[in-house]
CSV table of C-alpha atoms in Angstrom, one decimal:
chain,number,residue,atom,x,y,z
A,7,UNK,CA,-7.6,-18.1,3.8
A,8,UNK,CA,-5.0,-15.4,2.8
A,9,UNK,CA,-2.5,-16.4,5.4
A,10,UNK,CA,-2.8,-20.0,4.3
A,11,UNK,CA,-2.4,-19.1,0.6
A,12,UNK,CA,0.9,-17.0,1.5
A,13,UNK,CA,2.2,-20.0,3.2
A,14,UNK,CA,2.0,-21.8,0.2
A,15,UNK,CA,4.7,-19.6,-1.8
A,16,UNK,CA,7.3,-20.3,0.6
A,17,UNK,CA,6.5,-17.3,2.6
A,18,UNK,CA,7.4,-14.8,-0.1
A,19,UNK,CA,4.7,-12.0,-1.2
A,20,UNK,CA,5.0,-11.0,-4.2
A,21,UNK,CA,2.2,-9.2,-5.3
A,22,UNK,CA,3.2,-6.8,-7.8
A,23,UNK,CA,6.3,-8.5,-8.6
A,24,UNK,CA,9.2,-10.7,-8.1
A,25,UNK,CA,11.5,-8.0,-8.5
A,26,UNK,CA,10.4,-5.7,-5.5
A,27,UNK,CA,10.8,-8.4,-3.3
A,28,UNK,CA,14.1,-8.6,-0.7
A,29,UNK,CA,15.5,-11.7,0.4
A,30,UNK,CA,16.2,-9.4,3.9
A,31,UNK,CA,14.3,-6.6,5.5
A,32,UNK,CA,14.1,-3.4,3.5
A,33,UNK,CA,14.6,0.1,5.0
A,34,UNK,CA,12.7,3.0,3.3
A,35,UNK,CA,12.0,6.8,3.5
A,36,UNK,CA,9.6,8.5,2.1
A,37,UNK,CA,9.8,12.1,2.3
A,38,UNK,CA,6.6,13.4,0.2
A,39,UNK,CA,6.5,11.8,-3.3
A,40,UNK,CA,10.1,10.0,-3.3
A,41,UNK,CA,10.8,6.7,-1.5
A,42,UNK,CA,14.8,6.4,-1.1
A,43,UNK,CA,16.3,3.3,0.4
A,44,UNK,CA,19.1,3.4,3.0
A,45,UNK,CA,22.1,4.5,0.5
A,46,UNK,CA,20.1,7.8,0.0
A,47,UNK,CA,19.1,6.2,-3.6
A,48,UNK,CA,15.9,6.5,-5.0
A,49,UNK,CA,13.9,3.7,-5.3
A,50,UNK,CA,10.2,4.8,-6.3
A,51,UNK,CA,8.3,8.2,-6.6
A,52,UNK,CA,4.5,8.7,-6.8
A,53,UNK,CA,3.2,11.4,-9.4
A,54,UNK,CA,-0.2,13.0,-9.5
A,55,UNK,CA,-1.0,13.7,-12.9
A,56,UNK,CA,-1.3,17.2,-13.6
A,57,UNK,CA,-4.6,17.0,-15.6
A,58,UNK,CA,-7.8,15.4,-14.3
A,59,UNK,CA,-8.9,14.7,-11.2
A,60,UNK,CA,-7.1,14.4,-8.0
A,61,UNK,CA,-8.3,10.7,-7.4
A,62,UNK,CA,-5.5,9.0,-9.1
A,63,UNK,CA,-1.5,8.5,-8.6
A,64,UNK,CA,1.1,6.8,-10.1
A,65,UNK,CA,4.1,4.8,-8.6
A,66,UNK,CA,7.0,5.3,-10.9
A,67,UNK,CA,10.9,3.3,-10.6
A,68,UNK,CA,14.0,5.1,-10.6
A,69,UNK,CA,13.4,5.8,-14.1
A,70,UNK,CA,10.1,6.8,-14.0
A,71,UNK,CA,8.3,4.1,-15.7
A,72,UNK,CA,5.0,3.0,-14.0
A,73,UNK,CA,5.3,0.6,-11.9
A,74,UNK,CA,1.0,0.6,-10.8
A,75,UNK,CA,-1.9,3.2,-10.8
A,76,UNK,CA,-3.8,4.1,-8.3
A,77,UNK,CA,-7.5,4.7,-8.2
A,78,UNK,CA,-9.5,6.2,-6.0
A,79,UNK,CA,-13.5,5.0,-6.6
A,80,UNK,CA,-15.1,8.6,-6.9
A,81,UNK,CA,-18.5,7.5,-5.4
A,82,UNK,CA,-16.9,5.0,-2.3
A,83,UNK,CA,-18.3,6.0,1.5
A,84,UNK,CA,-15.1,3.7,2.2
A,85,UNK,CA,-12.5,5.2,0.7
A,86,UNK,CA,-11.8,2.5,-2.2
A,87,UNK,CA,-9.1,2.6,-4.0
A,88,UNK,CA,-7.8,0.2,-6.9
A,89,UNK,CA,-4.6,-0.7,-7.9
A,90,UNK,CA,-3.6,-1.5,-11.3
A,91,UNK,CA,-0.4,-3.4,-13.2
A,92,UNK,CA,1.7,-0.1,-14.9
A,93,UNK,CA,0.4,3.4,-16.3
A,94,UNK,CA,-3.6,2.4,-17.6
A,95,UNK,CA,-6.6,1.0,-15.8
A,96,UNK,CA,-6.5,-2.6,-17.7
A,97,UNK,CA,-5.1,-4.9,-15.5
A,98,UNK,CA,-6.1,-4.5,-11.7
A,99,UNK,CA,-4.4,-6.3,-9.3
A,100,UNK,CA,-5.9,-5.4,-5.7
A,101,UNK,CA,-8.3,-3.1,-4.1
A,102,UNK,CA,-8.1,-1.1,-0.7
A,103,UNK,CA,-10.8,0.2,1.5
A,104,UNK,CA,-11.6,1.5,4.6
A,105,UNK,CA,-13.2,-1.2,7.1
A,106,UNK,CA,-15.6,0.9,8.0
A,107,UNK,CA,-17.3,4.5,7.5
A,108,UNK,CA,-16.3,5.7,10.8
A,109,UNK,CA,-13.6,4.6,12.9
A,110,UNK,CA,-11.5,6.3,15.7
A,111,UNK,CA,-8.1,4.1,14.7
A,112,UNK,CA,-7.5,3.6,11.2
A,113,UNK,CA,-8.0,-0.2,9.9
A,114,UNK,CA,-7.5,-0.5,6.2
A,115,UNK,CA,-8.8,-3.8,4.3
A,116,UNK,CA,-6.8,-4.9,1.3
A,117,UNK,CA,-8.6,-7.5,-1.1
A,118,UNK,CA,-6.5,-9.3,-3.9
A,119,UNK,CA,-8.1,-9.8,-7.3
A,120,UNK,CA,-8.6,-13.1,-6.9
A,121,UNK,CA,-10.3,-13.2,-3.8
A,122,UNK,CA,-13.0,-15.2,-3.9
A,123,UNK,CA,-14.9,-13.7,-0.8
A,124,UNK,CA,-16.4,-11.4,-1.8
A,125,UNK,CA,-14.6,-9.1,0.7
A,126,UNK,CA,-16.1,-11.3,3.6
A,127,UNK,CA,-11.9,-11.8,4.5
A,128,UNK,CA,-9.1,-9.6,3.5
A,129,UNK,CA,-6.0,-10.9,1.9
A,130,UNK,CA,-3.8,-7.8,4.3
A,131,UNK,CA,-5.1,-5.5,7.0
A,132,UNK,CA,-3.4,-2.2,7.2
A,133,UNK,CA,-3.7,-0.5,11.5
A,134,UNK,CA,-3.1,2.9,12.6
A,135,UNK,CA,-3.8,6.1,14.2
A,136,UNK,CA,-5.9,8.4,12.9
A,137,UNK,CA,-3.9,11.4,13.9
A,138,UNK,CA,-0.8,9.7,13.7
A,139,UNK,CA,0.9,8.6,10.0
A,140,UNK,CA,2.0,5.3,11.7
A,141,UNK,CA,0.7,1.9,10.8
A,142,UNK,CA,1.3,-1.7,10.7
A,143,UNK,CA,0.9,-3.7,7.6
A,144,UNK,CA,-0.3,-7.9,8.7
A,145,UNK,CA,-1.1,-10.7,6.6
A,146,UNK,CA,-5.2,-11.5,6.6
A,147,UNK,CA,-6.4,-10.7,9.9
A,148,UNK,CA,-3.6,-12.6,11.3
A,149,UNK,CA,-0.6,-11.1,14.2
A,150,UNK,CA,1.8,-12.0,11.1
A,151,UNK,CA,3.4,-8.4,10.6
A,152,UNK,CA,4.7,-7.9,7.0
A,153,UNK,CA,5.8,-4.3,7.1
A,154,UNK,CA,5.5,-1.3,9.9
A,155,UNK,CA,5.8,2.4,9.1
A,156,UNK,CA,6.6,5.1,11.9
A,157,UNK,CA,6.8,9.3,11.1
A,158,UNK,CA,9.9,11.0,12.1
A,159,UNK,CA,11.3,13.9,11.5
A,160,UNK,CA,9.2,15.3,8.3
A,161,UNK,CA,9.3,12.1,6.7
A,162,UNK,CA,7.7,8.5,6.8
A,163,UNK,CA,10.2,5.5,7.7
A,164,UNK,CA,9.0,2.3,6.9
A,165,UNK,CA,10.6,-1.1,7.5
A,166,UNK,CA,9.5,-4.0,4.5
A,167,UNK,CA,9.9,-7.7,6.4
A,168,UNK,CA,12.1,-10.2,4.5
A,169,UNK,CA,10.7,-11.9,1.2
A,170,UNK,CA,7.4,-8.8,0.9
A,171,UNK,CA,7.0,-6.9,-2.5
A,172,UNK,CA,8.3,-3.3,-1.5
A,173,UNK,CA,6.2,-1.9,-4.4
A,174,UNK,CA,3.1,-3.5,-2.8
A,175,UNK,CA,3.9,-1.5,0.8
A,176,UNK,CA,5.0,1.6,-0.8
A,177,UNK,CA,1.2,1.8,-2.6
A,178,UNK,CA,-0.1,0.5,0.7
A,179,UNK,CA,1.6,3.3,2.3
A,180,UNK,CA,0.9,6.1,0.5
A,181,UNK,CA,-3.1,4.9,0.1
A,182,UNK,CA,-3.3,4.9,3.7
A,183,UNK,CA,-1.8,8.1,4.0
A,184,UNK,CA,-4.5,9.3,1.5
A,185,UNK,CA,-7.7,8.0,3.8
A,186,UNK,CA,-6.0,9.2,6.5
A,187,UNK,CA,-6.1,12.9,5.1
A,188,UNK,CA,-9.4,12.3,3.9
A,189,UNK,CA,-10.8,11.5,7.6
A,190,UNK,CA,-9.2,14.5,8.9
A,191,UNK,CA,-11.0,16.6,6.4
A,192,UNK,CA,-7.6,17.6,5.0
């Protein structure tokens, strides 16, 4: 259903907006809160917020506006997470969760806000290692590859496919990276 829907809009994804999207693949490293692109530029940084609880980051721009919030749901044996449209919890646009409780590889659903499955069939599906902070990002449950992240040297190196919201696979990437810790306990 997702794929076909994503066909429809000329195959570009833009799911938290127009603006993040590249007409031609998109190089980024993340190195722990910052996301520069290729020029060394800085493109996006995540913030915890000092006060609170732990469950909740923020993508910021270059200028440190917020971009979307992210939400970890306290009480979730999935590790849920929710994703909401700038700095407050008003307007959510996605949520992410673990496929399953256990699992020896990491596979991530994501579910759009206006999926109309009621999770029976993701909108992305995020695979990786558990051990390893290396994933693919596909569309649906598809072999369409929209994004693929490898580690290297103390940093996170992600390639964004052509016409994909690079705001939408830097959340992706850093919630993943979140369950991942989770599962190992860390």
């Amino acid at each position: 259903m997702a794929e076909q829907d994503l066909n429809n809009r000329s195959n570009t994804i833009p799911i938290i907006g127009s603006e993040f999207v590249r007409p031609q693949p998109s190089d980024l490293t993340i190195i722990g809160d910052t996301v520069k692109d290729t020029t060394g530029s800085k493109v996006f940084k995540v913030k915890t917020p000092l006060f609170g609880l732990h469950n909740k980051r923020i993508l910021l721009d270059p200028n440190d506006s917020p971009i979307v919030t992210m939400k970890m749901k306290v009480t979730s044996k999935h590790d849920r997470w929710q994703v909401y449209r700038g700095g407050n919890l008003d307007d959510k646009i996605f949520t992410v969760k673990r496929s399953s409780s256990v699992q020896l590889k990491t596979r991530v659903e994501v579910f759009l806000k206006h999926n109309q499955t009621k999770e029976a069939s993701c909108d992305f599906t995020i695979k990786g290692r558990f051990m390893k902070r290396a994933c693919t990002i596909y569309v649906g449950d598809s072999t369409k590859v929209i994004a693929q992240v490898h580690e290297g040297d103390e940093k996170l190196v992600a390639t964004v496919y052509p016409n994909v919201d690079c705001a939408f696979i830097v959340t992706l990437i850093f919630i993943f990276d979140l369950i991942n810790m989770a599962g190992t306990g860390v």
